[in-house]
Coordinates of C-alpha atoms and ligand atoms in Angstrom, one line a residue:
X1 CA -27.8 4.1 5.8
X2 CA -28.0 6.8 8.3
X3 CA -28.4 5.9 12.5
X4 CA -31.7 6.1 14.6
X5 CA -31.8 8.1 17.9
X6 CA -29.5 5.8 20.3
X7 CA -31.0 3.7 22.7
X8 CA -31.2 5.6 26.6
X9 CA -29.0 3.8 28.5
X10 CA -26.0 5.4 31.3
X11 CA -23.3 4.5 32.6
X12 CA -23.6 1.9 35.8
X13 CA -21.4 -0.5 37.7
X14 CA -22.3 -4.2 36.6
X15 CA -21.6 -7.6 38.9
X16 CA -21.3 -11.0 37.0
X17 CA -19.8 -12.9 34.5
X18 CA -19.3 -10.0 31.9
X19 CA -17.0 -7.3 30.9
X20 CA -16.6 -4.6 33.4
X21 CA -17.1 -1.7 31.1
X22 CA -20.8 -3.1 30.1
X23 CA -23.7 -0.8 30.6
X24 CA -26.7 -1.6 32.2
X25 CA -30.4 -0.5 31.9
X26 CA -30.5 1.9 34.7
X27 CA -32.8 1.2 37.8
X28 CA -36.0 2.4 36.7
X29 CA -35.7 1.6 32.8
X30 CA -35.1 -1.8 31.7
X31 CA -34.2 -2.7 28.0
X32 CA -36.9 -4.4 25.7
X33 CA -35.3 -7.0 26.3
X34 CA -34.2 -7.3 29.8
X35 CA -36.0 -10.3 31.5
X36 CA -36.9 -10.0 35.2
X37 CA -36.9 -12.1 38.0
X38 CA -37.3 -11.9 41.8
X39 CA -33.8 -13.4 42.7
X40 CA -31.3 -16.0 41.6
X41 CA -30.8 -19.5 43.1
X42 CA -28.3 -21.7 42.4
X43 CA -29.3 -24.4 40.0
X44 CA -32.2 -22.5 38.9
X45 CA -33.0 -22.1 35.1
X46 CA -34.0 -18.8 33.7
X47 CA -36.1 -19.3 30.3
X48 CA -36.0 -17.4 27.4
X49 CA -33.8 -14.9 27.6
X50 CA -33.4 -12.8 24.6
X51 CA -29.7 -11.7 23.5
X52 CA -30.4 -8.3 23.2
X53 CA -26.8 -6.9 20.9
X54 CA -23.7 -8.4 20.1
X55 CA -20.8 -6.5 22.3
X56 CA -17.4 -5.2 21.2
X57 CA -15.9 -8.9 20.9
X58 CA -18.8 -10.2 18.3
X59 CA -20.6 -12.0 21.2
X60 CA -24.3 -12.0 22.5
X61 CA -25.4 -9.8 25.4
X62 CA -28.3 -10.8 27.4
X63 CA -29.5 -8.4 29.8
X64 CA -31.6 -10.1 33.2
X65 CA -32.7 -7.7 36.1
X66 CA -33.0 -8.9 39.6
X67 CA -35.8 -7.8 41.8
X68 CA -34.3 -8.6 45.4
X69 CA -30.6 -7.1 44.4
X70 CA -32.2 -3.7 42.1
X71 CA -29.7 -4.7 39.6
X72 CA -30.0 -5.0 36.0
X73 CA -27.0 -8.1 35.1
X74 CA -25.2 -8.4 31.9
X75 CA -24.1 -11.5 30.3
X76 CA -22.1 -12.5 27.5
X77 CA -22.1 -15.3 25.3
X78 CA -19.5 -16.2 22.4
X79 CA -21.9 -17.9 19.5
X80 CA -25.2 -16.1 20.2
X81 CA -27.2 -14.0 17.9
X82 CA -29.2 -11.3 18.6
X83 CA -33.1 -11.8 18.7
X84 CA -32.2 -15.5 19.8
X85 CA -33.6 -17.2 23.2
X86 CA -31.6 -18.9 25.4
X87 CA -32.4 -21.1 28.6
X88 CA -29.4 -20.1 31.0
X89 CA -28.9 -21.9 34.3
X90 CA -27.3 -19.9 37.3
X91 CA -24.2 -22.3 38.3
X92 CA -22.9 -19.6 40.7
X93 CA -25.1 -17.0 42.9
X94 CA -23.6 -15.4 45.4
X95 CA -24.0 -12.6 48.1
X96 CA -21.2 -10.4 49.2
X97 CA -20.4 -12.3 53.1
X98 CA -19.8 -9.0 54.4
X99 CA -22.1 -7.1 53.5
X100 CA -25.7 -8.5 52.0
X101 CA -27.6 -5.6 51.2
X102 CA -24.5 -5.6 48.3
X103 CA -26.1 -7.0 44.9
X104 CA -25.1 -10.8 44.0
X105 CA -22.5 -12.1 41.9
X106 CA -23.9 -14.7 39.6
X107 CA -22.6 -17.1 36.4
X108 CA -25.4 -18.0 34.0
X109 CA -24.3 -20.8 31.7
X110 CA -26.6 -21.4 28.4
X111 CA -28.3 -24.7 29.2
X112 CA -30.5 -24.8 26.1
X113 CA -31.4 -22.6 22.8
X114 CA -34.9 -22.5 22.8
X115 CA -35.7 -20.1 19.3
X116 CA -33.3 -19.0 16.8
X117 CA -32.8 -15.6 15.4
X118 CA -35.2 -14.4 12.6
X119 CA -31.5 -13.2 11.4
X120 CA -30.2 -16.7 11.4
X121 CA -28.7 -17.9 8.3
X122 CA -26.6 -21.3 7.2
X123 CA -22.4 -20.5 7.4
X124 CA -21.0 -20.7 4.4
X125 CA -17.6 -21.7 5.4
X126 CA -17.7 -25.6 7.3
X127 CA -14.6 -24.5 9.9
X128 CA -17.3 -22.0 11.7
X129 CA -18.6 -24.2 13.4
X130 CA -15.4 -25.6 14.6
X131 CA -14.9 -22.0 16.2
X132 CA -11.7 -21.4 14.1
X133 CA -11.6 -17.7 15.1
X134 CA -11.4 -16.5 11.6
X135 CA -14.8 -14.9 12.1
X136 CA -17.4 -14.0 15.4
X137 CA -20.8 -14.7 13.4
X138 CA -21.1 -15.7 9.9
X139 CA -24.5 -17.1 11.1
X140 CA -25.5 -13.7 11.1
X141 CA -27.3 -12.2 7.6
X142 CA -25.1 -9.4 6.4
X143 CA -27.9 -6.8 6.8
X144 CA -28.0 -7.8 10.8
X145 CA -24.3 -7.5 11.1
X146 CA -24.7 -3.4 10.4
X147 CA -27.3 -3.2 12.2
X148 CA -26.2 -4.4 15.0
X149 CA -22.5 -2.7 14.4
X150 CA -24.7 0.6 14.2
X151 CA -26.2 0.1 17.2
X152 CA -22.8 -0.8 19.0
X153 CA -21.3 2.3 17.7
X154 CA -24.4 4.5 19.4
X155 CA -23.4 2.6 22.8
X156 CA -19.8 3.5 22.5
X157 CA -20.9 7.1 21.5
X158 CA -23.2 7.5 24.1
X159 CA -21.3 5.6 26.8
X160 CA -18.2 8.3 25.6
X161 CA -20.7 10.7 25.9
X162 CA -19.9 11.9 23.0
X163 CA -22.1 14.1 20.6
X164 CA -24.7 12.8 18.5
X165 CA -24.3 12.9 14.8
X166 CA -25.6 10.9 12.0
X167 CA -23.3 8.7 10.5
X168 CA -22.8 7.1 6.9
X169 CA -22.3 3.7 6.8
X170 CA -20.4 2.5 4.1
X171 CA -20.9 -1.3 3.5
X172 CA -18.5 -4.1 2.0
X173 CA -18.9 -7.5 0.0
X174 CA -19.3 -10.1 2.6
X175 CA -16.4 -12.9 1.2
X176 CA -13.4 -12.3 -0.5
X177 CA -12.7 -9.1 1.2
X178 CA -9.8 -10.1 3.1
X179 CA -6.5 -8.6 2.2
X180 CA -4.2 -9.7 5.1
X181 CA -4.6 -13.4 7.2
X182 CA -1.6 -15.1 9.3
X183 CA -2.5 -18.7 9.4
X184 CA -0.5 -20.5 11.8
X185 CA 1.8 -23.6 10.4
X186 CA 1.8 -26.8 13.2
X187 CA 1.9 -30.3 13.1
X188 CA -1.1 -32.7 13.1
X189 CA -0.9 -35.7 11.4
X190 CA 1.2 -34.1 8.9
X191 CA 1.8 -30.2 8.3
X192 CA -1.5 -28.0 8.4
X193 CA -2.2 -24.3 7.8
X194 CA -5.1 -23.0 10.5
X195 CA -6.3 -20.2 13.1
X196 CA -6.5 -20.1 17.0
X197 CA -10.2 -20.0 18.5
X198 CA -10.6 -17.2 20.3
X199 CA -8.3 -17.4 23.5
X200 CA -7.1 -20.5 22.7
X201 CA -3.6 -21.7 21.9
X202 CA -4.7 -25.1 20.1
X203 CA -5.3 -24.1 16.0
X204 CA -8.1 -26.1 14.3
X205 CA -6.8 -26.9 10.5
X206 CA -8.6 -25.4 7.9
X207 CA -9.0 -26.4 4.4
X208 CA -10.3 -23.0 2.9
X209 CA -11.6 -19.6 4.4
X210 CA -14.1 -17.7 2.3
X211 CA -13.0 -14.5 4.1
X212 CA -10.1 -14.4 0.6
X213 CA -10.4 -13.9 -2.5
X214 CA -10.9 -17.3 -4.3
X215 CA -7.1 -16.6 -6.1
X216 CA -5.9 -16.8 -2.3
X217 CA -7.5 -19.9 -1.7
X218 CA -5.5 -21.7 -4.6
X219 CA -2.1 -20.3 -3.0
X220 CA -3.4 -21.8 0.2
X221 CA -3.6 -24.8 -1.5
X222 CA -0.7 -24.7 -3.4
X223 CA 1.8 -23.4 -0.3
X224 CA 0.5 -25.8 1.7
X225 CA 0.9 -28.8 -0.6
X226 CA 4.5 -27.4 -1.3
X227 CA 5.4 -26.6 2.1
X228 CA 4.5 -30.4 2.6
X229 CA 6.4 -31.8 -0.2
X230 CA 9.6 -30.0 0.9
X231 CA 9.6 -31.5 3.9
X232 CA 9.7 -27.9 5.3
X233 CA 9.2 -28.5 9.4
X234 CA 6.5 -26.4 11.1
X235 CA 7.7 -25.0 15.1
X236 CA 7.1 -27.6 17.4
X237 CA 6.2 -25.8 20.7
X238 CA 6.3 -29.0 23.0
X239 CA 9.9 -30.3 21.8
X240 CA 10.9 -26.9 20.5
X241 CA 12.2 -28.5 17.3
X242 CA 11.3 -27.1 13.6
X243 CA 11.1 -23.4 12.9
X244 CA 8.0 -22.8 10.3
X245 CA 5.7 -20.4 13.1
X246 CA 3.2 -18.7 9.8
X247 CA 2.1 -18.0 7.0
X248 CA 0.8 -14.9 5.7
X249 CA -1.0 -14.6 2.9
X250 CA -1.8 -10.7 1.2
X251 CA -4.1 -10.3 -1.6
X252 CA -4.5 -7.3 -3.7
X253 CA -6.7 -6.4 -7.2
X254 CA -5.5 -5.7 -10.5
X255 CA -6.3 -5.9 -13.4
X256 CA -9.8 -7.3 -12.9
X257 CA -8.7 -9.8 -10.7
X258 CA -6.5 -10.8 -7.8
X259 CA -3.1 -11.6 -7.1
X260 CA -1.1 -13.1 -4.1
X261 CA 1.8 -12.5 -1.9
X262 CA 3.1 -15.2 0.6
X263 CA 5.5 -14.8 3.8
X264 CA 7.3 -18.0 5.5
X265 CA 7.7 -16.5 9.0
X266 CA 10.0 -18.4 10.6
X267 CA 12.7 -18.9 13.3
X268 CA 15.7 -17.5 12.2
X269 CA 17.7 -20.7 11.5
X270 CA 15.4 -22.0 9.0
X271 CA 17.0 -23.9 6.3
X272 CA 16.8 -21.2 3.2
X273 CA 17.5 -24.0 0.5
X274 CA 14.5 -26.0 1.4
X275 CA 12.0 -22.8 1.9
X276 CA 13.0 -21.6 -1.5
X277 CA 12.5 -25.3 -2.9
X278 CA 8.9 -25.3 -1.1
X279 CA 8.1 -21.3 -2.3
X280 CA 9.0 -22.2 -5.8
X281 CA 6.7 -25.1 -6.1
X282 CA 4.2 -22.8 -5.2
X283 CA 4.8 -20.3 -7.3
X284 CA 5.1 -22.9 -10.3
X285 CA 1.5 -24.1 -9.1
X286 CA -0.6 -21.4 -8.2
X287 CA -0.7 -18.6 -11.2
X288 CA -2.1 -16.0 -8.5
X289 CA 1.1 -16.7 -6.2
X290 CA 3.0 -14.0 -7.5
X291 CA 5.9 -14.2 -5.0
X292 CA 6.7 -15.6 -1.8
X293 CA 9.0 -13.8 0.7
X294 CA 10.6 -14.9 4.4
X295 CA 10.6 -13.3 7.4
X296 CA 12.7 -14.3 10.1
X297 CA 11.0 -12.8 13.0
X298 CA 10.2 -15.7 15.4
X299 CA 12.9 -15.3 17.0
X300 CA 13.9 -16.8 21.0
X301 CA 11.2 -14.5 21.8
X302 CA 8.4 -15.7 19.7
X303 CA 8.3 -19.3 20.8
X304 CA 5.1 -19.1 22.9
X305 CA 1.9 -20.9 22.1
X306 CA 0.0 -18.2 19.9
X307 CA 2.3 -15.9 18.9
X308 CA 1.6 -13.8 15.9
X309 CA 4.5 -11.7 13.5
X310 CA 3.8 -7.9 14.1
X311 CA 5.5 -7.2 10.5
X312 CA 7.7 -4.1 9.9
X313 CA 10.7 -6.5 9.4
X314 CA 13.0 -6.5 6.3
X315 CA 11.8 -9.6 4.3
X316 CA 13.9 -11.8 1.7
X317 CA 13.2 -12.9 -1.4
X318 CA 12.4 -17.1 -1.9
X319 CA 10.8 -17.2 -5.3
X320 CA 8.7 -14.7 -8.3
X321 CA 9.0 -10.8 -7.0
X322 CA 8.4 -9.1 -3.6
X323 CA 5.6 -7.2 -4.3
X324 CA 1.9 -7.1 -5.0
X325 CA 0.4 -5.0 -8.2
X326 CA -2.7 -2.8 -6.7
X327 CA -5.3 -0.9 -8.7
X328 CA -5.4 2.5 -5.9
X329 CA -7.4 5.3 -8.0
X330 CA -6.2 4.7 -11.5
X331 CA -2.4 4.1 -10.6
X332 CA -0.8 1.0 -10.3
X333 CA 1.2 0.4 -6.7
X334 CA 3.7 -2.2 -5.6
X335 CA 2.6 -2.7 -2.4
X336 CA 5.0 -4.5 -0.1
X337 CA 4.8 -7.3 2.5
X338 CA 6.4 -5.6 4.9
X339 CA 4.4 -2.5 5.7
X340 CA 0.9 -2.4 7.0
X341 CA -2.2 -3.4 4.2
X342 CA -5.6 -2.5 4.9
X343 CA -7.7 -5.7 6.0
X344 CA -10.8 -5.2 3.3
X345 CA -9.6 -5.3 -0.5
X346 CA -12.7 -3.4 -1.6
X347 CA -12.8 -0.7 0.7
X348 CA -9.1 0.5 0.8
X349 CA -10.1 3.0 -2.1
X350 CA -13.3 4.3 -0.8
X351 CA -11.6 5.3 2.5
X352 CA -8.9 7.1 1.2
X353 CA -11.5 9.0 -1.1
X354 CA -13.7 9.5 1.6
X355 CA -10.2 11.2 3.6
X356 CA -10.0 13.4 0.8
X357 CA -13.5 14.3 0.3
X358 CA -13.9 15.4 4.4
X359 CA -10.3 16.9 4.3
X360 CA -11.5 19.9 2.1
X361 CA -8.3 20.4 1.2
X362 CA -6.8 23.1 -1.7
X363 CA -3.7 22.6 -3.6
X364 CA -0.9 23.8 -1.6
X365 CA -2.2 22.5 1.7
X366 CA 0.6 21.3 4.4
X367 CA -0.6 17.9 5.2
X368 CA 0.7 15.7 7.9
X369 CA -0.4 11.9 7.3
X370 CA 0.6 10.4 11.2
X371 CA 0.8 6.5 11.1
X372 CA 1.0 6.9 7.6
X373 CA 1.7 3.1 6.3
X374 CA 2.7 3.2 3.0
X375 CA 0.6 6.0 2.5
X376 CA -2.5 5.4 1.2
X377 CA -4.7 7.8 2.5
X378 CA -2.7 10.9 2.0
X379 CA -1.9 9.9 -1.8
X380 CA -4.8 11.5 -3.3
X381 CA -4.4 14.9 -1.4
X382 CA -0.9 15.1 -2.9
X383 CA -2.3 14.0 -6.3
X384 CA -4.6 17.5 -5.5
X385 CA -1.2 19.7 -5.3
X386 CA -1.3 19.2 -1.6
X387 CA 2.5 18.7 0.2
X388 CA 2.8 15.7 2.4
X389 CA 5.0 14.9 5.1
X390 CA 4.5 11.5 6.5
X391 CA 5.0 9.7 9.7
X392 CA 5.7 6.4 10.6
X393 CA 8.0 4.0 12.6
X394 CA 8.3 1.6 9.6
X395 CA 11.1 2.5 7.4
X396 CA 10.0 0.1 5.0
X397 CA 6.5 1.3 5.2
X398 CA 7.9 4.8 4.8
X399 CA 10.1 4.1 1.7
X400 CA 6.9 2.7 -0.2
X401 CA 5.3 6.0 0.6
X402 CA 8.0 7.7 -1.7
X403 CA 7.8 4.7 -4.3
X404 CA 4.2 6.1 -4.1
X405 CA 4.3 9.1 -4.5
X406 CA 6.8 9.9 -7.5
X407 CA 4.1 7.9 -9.5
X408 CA 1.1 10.2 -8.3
X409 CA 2.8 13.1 -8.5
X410 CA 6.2 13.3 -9.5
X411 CA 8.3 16.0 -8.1
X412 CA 5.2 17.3 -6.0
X413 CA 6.8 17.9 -2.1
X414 CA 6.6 14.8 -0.3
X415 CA 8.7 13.8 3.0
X416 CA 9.0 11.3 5.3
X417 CA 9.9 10.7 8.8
X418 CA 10.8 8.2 11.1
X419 CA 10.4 7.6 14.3
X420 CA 7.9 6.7 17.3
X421 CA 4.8 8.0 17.8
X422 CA 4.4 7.2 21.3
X423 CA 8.4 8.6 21.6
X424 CA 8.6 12.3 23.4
X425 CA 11.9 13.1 21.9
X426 CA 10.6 12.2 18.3
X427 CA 7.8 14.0 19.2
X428 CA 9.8 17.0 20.4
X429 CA 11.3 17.1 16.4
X430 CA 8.0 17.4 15.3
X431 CA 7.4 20.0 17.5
X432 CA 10.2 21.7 15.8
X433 CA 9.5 21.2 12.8
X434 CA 6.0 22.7 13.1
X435 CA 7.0 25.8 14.0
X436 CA 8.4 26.1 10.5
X437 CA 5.3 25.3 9.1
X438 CA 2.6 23.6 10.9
X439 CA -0.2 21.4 9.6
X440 CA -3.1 22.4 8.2
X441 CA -4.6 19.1 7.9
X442 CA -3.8 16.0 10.0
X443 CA -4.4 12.7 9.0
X444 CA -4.3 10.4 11.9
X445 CA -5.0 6.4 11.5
X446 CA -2.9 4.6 14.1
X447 CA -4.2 1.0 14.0
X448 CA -5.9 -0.7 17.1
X449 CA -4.3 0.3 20.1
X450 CA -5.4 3.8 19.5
X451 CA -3.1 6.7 19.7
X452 CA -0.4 7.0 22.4
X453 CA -1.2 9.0 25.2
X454 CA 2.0 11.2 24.5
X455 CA 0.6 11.5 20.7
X456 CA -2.3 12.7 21.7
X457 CA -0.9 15.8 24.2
X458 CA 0.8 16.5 21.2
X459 CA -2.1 17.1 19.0
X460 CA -3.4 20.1 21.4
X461 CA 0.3 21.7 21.2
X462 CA 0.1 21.4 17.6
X463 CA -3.4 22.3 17.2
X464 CA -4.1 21.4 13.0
X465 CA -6.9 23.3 11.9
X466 CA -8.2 20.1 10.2
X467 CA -7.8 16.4 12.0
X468 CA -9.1 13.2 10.6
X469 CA -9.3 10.6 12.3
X470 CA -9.2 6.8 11.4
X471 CA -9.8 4.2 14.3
X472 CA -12.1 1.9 16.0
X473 CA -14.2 0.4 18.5
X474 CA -13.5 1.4 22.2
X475 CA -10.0 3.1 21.9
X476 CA -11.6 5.3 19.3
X477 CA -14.6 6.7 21.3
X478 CA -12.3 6.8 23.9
X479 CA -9.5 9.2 21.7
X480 CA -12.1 11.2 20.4
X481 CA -14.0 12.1 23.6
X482 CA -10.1 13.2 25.0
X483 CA -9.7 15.3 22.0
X484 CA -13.2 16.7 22.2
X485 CA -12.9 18.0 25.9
X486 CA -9.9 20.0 24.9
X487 CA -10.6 21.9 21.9
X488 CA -11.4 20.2 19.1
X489 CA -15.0 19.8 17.4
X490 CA -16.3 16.8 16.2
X491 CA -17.7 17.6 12.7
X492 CA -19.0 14.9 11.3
X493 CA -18.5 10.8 11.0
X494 CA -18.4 8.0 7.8
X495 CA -18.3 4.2 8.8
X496 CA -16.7 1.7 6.9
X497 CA -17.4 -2.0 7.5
X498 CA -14.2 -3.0 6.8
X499 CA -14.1 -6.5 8.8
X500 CA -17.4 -8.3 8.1
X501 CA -18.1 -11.4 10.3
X502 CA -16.6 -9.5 13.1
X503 CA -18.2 -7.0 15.5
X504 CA -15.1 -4.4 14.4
X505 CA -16.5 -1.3 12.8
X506 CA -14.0 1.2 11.6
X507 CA -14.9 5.0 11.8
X508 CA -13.4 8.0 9.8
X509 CA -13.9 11.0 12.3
X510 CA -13.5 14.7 10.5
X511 CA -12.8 17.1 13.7
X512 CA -12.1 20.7 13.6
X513 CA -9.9 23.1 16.2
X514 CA -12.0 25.3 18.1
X515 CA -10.2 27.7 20.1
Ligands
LIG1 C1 -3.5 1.3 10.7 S1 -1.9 1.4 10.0 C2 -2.0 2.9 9.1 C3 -2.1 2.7 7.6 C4 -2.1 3.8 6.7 N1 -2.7 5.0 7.2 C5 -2.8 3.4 5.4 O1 -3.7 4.1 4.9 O2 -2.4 2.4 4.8 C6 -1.0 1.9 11.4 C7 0.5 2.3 11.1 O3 1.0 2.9 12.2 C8 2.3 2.6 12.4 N2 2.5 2.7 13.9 C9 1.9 2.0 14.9 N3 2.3 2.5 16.1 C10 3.2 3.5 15.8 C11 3.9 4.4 16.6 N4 3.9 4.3 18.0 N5 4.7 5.3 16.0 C12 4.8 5.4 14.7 N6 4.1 4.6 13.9 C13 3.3 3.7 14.4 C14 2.4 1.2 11.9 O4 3.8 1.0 11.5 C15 1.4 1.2 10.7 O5 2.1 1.5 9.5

C-alpha cells in the first residue's frame, strides 16, 4: 500500500481539552471535517461532530472552529472511531479575564453518539469493552486501522516537516500476533491475571486476550489455575503484604506452531518452594508452557500502584527450560526471557529482512547494530559475510547475540559491547574504537523513548555512510528531522504494523551521510 499526498495542515497553537502538540486547520482552511460555529456557551450542545483521525494515543480527534475566537479547537476522545458523529456538550467555556480578544478555553464532553462509523465492527475479545487497556480500538476493521495509521504517519511527517516520500506498508495478522504481555497478578475475590485501563491503577481481570497466540491462552489458563492452587500470594498494595507483582507471558513459533515462556516477577522475598510448586503444575498442564522462570525485580522500589518490570534482570529457573525455540530465517534460536522480544510474532522476520534488503550491504561490511537486543536484525547481514559489533546495555541481551551468532555463522567476526547509550564516557569508547575502523552501516533501533540526545551527537561525529533506523511515533519524526538538518539524507521509508489494535506504527527509516 503506498501513501496519498498528505493532508495541508501547519503547525498552530491550540487551546482546550487536548494535547498541546495537536495541529489545527489553519485560519483560512478548515478540515472536511471541521464543524463550525459562531461561539461556545456553556451548557450548549454541538451536534454531529465528526471524529476526523485517531491521534498518537489510538483516540478520536474531532476538530470544531469558532467563529468569534478565529480558532480552529481540537478534541480528543478515548473510544471514538473515525467517520463517527458525536453530540458534545461544552461543560467549560471560558475567556482569558485579562485579556478577551485571547481565544477561549473550552471542555466538550460527548453527551450522545448520534451515527456510527461505516468502519465499525463487533470486538472480538468481551474485556474491550471493559477498557482493559490491552488494545485502543478493536472496534475498528483492520483495513481502517492502516489507514488511519497512514494518515497519522503523514501528520507526524509533515508536522516534522520532514520530506515526503512514499512509504510501504507492511501489514500483520490481526490476533495472535502478540509475543510479549505483562499481565498484572492482584487480589479480587481470589487471585486474578489482568491489565490497567489506560491511566488507571485499578486492573480489570481478564479471562483471555485474543491479542496471543491461542497456545498462550492455555498457559494463561494453566498459570493462573496453578498460581491459585499453590496458594501463591499476589502484592497487596493497600496492606503491602504478598509479593506476586506480574506475570509475563512470551510466545514464539516453531515448528509450525507456538510455544510459551512464563516469568513470576515478584518481590524479592517470595517464597521459591511454593513458586516452583505453582510453575510446575503449569508446566505439567499446559504442553505449550515450555518453562517458567522468576524474576525478582519488584523490589522496595516497585511497590507503587501500576508498576511494570523493565526486564534486563538475571532470571532463575522454577520449572521445564529457560528458553523459547524461534524459527528466525531457517535457524533455530533460544530466545531468552530476559532480553528484549519484538511485540508481533509474525513480523520479527520480515523486519530484519527488510534491514537487510535497505542496508545494501557486501560481505565484508563493518556493521554496528546500536540497541542491538539479542540481535536480530543484524543476524542476517553477518549470515552475508558482513562483521558485526553490537551494542547494548543488557549483558544478557548481549550474550544471546553471541549464542546467535555462532549458529548463523560460526567463526564469522562478531563482538559485543556493553554499556549505555545515553552514557558520554561509553560513548567516548566508541569513539575510539571507530577510529580503528568506523562503521559503514549503522543499525539503530532503540525502543520507545527514542535515542538519547547524547547518542544522537554521536551519530554526526561518527558519520556511518549507511544508517537505519528503527522507531516510532512522535520520538521518531522527531530523531529523524534532528538527523536530517545535520547531514544525513532520508532515503527512503518501510512501515510495519507491528501493534495492531493500537495507534503505534513502527517505521524502518534507510538514511544516507551527505556531506
Ligand atoms: C527495541 S529494543 C531493540 C531490539 C533489537 N534491535 C532486536 O532486533 O531485537 C531496544 C534495546 O535497546 C536497549 N537499550 C535501551 N536503552 C539503551 C541505552 N540507553 N543504552 C544501551 N542500550 C539501550 C535495550 O536493552 C533493548 O535491548
Amino acid at each position: 500500500m503506498t501513501s496519498l499526498l498528505r493532508a495541508v495542515v501547519r503547525k498552530k497553537r491550540v487551546v482546550g481539552l487536548k494535547t498541546p502538540t495537536e495541529t489545527a486547520a489553519t485560519p483560512g482552511f478548515l478540515h472536511e471535517e471541521t464543524v463550525v460555529v459562531n461561539s461556545l456557551r456553556q451548557d450548549q450542545v454541538v451536534r454531529g461532530v465528526p471524529v476526523a483521525r485517531i491521534d498518537e494515543r489510538g483516540h478520536g480527534v474531532v476538530h470544531v472552529h469558532v467563529r468569534q475566537d478565529q480558532e480552529t479547537f481540537t478534541f480528543n476522545y478515548p473510544r471514538t472511531l473515525p467517520g463517527e458523529k458525536l453530540n458534545l456538550r461544552v461543560g467549560l467555556a471560558k475567556k482569558d479575564r485579562f485579556n478577551k480578544k485571547e481565544a477561549g478555553s473550552y471542555r466538550l464532553a460527548i453527551d450522545e453518539r448520534t451515527a456510527a462509523s461505516v468502519d465499525e465492527v463487533t470486538p472480538r475479545c468481551p474485556h474491550f469493552r471493559q477498557e482493559c487497556g490491552g488494545c485502543a480500538f478493536q472496534s475498528l476493521s483492520y483495513e481502517a486501522q492502516l489507514r488511519e495509521k497512514e494518515k497519522l504517519l503523514n501528520l507526524l511527517m509533515e508536522q516534522f516537516e520532514l520530506p515526503f516520500l512514499a512509504v510501504d506498508m507492511v501489514p500483520s495478522t490481526p490476533y495472535g500476533w502478540h509475543a510479549r504481555t505483562e499481565f498484572t497478578i492482584f487480589l479480587r475475590d481470589g487471585l486474578q491475571l489482568g491489565l490497567h485501563p489506560e491511566g488507571s491503577p485499578i486492573p480489570i481481570a481478564l479471562s483471555q486476550c485474543h491479542l496471543h497466540p491461542e497456545e498462550s491462552q492455555a498457559a494463561f489458563l494453566a498459570l493462573r489455575a496453578a498460581l491459585r492452587h499453590a496458594n501463591c500470594e499476589p502484592f497487596d498494595e493497600r496492606t503491602g503484604r504478598g509479593y506476586l507483582r506480574s506475570l509475563v507471558l512470551r510466545s514464539a513459533g516453531t515448528g509450525g506452531s507456538k510455544e510459551v515462556l512464563a516469568t513470576f516477577v515478584t518481590l524479592p522475598e517470595a517464597p521459591e518452594e511454593r513458586l516452583a510448586h505453582a510453575a510446575r503444575l503449569a508446566v505439567e498442564e499446559s504442553e505449550s508452557l515450555k518453562g517458567v522462570t522468576w524474576s525478582k525485580e519488584g523490589g522496595e522500589g516497585e511497590r507503587s500502584p501500576g508498576w511494570r518490570a523493565v526486564g534486563q534482570q538475571s532470571h532463575e529457573l522454577l520449572a521445564g527450560r529457560p528458553y523459547l525455540l524461534y524459527d528466525f530465517l531457517d535457524m533455530q534460536l533460544h530466545l531468552s526471557p530476559e532480553a528484549f522480544l519484538r511485540p508481533n510474532i509474525f513480523l520479527a522476520e520480515e523486519v530484519a529482512k527488510s534491514a537487510l534488503e535497505m542496508s545494501g550491504a557486501c560481505e565484508g561490511d563493518m556493521v554496528w547494530d546500536a540497541f542491538s537486543g539479542q540481535g536480530l536484525l543484524s543476524l542476517p547481514l553477518l549470515r552475508l559475510g558482513c562483521r558485526v559489533l553490537a551494542l547494548d546495555r543488557s549483558l544478557p541481551a548481549l550474550q544471546a547475540v553471541l549464542r546467535h551468532a555462532q549458529l548463523a555463522a560460526p567463526g564469522q567476526d562478531a563482538r559485543i559491547f556493553c554499556g549505555d547509550l545515553g552514557v558520554p564516557a561509553f560513548l567516548q569508547r566508541l569513539a575510539a574504537a571507530a577510529r580503528g575502523e568506523p562503521p559503514k552501516i549503522l543499525l539503530v533501533d532503540p525502543g520507545r523513548n527514542g535515542m538519547p540526545k547524547v547518542f544522537r551527537r554521536f551519530l554526526l561525529e561518527l558519520q556511518a555512510p549507511r544508517l537505519l533506523f528503527l522507531s516510532g511515533g512522535r520520538v521518531m519524526a522527531r530523531d529523524l528531522a534532528w538527523l536530517l538538518k545535520r547531514g544525513y539524507q532520508l532515503h527512503s521509508l518501510k512501515a510495519f504494523d507491528l501493534q495492531p489494535h493500537s495507534a503505534k506504527l513502527s517505521v524502518l527509516a534507510k538514511l544516507e551521510w551527505s556531506e
